[in-house]
CSV table of N, CA and C in Angstrom, one decimal:
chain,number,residue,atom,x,y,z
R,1,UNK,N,126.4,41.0,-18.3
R,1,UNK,CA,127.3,39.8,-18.1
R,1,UNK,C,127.2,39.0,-19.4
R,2,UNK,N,128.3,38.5,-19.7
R,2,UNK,CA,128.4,38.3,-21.1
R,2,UNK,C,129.1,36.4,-20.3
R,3,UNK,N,128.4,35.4,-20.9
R,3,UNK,CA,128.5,33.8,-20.9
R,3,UNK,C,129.3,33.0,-22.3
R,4,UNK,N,130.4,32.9,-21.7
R,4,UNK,CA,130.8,32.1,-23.0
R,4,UNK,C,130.1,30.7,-22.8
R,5,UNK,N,130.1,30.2,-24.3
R,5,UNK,CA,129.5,28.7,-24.6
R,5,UNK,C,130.5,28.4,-25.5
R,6,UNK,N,130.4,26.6,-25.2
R,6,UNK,CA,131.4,25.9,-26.0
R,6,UNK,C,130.2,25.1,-26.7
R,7,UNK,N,130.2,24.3,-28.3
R,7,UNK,CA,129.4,23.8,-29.2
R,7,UNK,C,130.3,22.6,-29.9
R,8,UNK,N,130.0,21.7,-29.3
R,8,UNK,CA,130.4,20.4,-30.3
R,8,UNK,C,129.8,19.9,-31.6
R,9,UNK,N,130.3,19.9,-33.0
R,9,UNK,CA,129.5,20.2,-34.3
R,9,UNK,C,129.3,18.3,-34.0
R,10,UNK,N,128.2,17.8,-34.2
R,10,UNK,CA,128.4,16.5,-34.7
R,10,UNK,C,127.3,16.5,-35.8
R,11,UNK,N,128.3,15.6,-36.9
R,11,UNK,CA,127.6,15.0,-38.2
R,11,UNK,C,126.8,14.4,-38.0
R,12,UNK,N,125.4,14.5,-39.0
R,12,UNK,CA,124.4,13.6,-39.3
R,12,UNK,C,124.6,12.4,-39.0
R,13,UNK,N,123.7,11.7,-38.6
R,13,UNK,CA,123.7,10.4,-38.7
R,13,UNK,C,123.3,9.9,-40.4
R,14,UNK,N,123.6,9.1,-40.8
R,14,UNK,CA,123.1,8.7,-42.1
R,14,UNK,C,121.6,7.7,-41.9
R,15,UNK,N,121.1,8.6,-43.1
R,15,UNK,CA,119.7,7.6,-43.0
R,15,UNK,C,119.7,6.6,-44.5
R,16,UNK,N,118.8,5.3,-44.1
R,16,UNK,CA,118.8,4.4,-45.2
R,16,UNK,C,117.5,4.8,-46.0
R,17,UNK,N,117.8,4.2,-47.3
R,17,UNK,CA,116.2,4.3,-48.0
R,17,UNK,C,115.2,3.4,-47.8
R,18,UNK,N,115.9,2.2,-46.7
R,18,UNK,CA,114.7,1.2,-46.7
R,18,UNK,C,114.5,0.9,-44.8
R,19,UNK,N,113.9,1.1,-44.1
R,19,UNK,CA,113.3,0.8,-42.8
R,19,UNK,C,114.3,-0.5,-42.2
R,20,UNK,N,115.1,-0.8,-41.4
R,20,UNK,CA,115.7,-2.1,-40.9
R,20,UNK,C,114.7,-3.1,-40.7
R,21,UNK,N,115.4,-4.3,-41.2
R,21,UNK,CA,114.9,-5.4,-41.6
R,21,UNK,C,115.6,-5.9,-42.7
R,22,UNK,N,114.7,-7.3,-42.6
R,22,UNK,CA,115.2,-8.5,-43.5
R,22,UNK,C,115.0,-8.3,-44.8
R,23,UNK,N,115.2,-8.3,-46.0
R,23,UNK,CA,114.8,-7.9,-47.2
R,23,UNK,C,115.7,-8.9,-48.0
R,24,UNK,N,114.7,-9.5,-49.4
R,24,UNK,CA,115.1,-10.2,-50.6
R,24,UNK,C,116.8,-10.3,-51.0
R,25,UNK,N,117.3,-10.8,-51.2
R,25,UNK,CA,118.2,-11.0,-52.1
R,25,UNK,C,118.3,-10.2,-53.5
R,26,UNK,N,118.7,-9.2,-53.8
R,26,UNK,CA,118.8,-8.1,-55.1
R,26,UNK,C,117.9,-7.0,-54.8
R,27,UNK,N,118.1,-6.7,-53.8
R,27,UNK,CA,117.0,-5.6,-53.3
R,27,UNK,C,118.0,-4.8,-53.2
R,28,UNK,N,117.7,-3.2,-53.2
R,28,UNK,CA,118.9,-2.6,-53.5
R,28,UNK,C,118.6,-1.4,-52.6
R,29,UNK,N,119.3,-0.5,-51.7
R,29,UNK,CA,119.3,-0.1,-50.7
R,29,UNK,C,120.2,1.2,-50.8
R,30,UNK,N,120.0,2.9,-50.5
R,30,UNK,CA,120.8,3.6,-51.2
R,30,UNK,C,121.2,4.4,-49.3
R,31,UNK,N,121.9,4.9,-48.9
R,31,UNK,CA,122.4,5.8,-48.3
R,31,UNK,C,123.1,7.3,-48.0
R,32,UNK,N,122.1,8.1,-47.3
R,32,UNK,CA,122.3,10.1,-47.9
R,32,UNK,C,123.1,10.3,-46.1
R,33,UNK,N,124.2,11.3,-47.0
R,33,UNK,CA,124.4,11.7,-45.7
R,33,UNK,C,124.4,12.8,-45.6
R,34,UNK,N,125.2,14.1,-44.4
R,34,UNK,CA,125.7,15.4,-44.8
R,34,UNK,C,126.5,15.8,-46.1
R,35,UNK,N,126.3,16.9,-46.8
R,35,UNK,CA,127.2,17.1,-47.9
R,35,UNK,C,128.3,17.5,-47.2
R,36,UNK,N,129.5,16.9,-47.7
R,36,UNK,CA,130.4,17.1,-46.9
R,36,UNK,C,131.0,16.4,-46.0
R,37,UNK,N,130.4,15.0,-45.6
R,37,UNK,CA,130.7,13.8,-44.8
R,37,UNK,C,131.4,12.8,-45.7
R,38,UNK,N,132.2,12.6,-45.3
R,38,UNK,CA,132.7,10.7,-46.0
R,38,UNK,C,131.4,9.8,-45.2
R,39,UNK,N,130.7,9.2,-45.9
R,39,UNK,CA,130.5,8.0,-44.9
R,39,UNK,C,131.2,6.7,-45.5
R,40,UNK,N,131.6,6.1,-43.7
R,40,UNK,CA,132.6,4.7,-44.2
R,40,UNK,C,131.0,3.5,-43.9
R,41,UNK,N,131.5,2.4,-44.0
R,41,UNK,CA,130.7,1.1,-43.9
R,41,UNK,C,131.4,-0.2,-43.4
R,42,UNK,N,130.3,-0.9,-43.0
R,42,UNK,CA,131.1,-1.9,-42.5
R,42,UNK,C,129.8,-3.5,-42.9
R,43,UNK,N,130.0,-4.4,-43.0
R,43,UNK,CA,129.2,-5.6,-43.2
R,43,UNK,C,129.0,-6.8,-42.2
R,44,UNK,N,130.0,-6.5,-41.2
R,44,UNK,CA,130.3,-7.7,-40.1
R,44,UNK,C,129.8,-7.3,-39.3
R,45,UNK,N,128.8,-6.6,-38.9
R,45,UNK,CA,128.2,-6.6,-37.4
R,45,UNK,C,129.3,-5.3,-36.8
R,46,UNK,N,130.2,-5.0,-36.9
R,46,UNK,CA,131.4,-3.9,-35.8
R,46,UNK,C,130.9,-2.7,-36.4
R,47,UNK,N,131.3,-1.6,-35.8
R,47,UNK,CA,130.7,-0.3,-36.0
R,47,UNK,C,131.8,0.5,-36.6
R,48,UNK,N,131.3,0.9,-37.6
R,48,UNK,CA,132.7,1.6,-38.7
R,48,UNK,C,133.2,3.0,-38.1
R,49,UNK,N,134.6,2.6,-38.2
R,49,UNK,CA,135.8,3.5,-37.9
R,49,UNK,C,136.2,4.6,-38.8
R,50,UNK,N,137.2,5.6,-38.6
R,50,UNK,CA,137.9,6.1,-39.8
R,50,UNK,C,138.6,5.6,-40.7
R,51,UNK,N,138.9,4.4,-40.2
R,51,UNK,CA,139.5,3.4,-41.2
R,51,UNK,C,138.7,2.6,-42.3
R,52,UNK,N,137.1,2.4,-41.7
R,52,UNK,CA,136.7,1.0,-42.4
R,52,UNK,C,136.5,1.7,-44.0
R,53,UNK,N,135.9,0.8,-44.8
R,53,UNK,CA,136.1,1.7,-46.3
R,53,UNK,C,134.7,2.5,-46.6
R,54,UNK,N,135.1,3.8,-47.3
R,54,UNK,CA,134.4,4.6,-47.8
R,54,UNK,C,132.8,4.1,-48.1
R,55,UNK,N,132.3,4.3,-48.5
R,55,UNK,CA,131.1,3.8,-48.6
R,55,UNK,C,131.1,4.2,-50.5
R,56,UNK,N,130.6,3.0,-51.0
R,56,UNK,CA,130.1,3.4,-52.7
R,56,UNK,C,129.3,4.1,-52.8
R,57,UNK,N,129.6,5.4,-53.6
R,57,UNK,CA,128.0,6.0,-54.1
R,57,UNK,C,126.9,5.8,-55.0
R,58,UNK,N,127.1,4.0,-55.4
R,58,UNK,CA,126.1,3.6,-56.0
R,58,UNK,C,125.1,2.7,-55.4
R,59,UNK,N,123.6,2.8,-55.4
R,59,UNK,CA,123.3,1.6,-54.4
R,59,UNK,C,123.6,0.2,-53.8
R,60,UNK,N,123.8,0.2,-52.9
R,60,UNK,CA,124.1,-1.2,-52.9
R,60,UNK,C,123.0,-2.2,-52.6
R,61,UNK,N,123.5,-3.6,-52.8
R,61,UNK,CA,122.7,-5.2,-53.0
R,61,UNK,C,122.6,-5.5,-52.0
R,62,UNK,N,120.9,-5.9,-51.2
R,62,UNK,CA,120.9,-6.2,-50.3
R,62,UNK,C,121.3,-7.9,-50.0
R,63,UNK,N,122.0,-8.1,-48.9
R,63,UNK,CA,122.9,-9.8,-49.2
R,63,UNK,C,122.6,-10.1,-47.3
R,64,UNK,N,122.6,-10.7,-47.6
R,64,UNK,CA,122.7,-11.7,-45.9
R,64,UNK,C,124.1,-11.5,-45.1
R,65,UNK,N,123.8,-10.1,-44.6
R,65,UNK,CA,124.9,-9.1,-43.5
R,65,UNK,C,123.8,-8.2,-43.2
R,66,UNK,N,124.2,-7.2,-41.6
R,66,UNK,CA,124.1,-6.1,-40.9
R,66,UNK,C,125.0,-5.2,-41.8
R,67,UNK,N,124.5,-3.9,-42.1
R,67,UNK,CA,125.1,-3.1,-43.0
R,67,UNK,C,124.9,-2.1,-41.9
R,68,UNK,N,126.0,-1.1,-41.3
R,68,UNK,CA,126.2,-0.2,-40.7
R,68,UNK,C,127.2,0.6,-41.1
R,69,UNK,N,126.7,2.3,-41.1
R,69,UNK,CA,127.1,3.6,-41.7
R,69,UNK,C,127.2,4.6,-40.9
R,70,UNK,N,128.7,5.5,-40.8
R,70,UNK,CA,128.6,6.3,-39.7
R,70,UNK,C,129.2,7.6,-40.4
R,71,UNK,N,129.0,9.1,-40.2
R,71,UNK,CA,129.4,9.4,-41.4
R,71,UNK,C,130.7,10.1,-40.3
R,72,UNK,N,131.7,11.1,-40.8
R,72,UNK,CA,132.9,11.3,-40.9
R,72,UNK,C,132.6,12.7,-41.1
R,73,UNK,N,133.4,13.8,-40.3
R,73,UNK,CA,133.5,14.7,-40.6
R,73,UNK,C,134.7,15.7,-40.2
R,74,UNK,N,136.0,16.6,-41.1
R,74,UNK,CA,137.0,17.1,-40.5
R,74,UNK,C,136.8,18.4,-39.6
R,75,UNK,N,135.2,18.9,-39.5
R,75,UNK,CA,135.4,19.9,-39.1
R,75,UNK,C,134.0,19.8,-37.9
R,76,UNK,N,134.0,18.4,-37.7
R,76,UNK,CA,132.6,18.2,-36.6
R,76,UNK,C,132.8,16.9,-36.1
R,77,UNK,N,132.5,16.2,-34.8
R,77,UNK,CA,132.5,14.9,-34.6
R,77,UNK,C,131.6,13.3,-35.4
R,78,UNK,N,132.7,12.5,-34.9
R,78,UNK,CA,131.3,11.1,-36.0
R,78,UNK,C,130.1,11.6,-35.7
R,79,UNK,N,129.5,11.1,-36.5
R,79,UNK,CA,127.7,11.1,-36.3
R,79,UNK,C,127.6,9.4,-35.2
R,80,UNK,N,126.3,9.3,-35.4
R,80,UNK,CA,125.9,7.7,-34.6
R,80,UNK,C,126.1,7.3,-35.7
R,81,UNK,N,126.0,5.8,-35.5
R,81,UNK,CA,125.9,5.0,-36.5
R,81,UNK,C,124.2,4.5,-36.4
R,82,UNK,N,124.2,4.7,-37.8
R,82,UNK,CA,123.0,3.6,-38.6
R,82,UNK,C,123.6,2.5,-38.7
R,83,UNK,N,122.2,1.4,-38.8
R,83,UNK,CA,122.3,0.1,-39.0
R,83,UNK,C,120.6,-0.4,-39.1
C-alpha cells in the first residue's frame, strides 16, 4: 500500500543578532534569513506583509521602535515573524 503525503514548505523564521530587548541608541543590529527569502520589515508594532518594505542589507540603528521581520518566499509559505 502505497500513502500519498502532502508537505507545506514554510520559510525560516529570521533570526536577530542581538537577543530582544531594550538596547542604546546607535547600537546596530543585523538580520539572516533563508538564501532565497526576501525579508520585509516593519517599525510600528504591525506584523510585516508582502507589501511592507524589503528589509536593508546593511545593519540597521537600533532607535526607540519594535523592529519585526518575516521572511517571504515564492516557492514556500511566510515564515513567523521575529520581533
Amino acid at each position: 500500500t502505497v500513502t500519498a503525503q502532502s508537505f507545506t514548505l514554510i520559510a525560516a523564521t529570521p533570526t536577530f543578532s542581538l537577543p530582544a530587548g531594550t538596547y542604546a541608541p546607535g547600537t546596530t543590529l543585523t538580520v539572516s534569513g533563508d538564501a532565497g527569502s526576501t525579508l520585509r520589515w516593519t517599525l510600528d508594532g504591525t506584523d510585516p506583509t508582502a507589501s511592507s518594505p524589503v528589509l536593508p542589507a546593511t545593519p540597521l540603528v537600533v532607535g526607540p521602535y519594535t523592529i519585526k521581520v518575516r521572511a517571504f518566499r515564492s516557492t514556500a509559505g511566510d515564515s513567523a515573524v521575529a520581533a
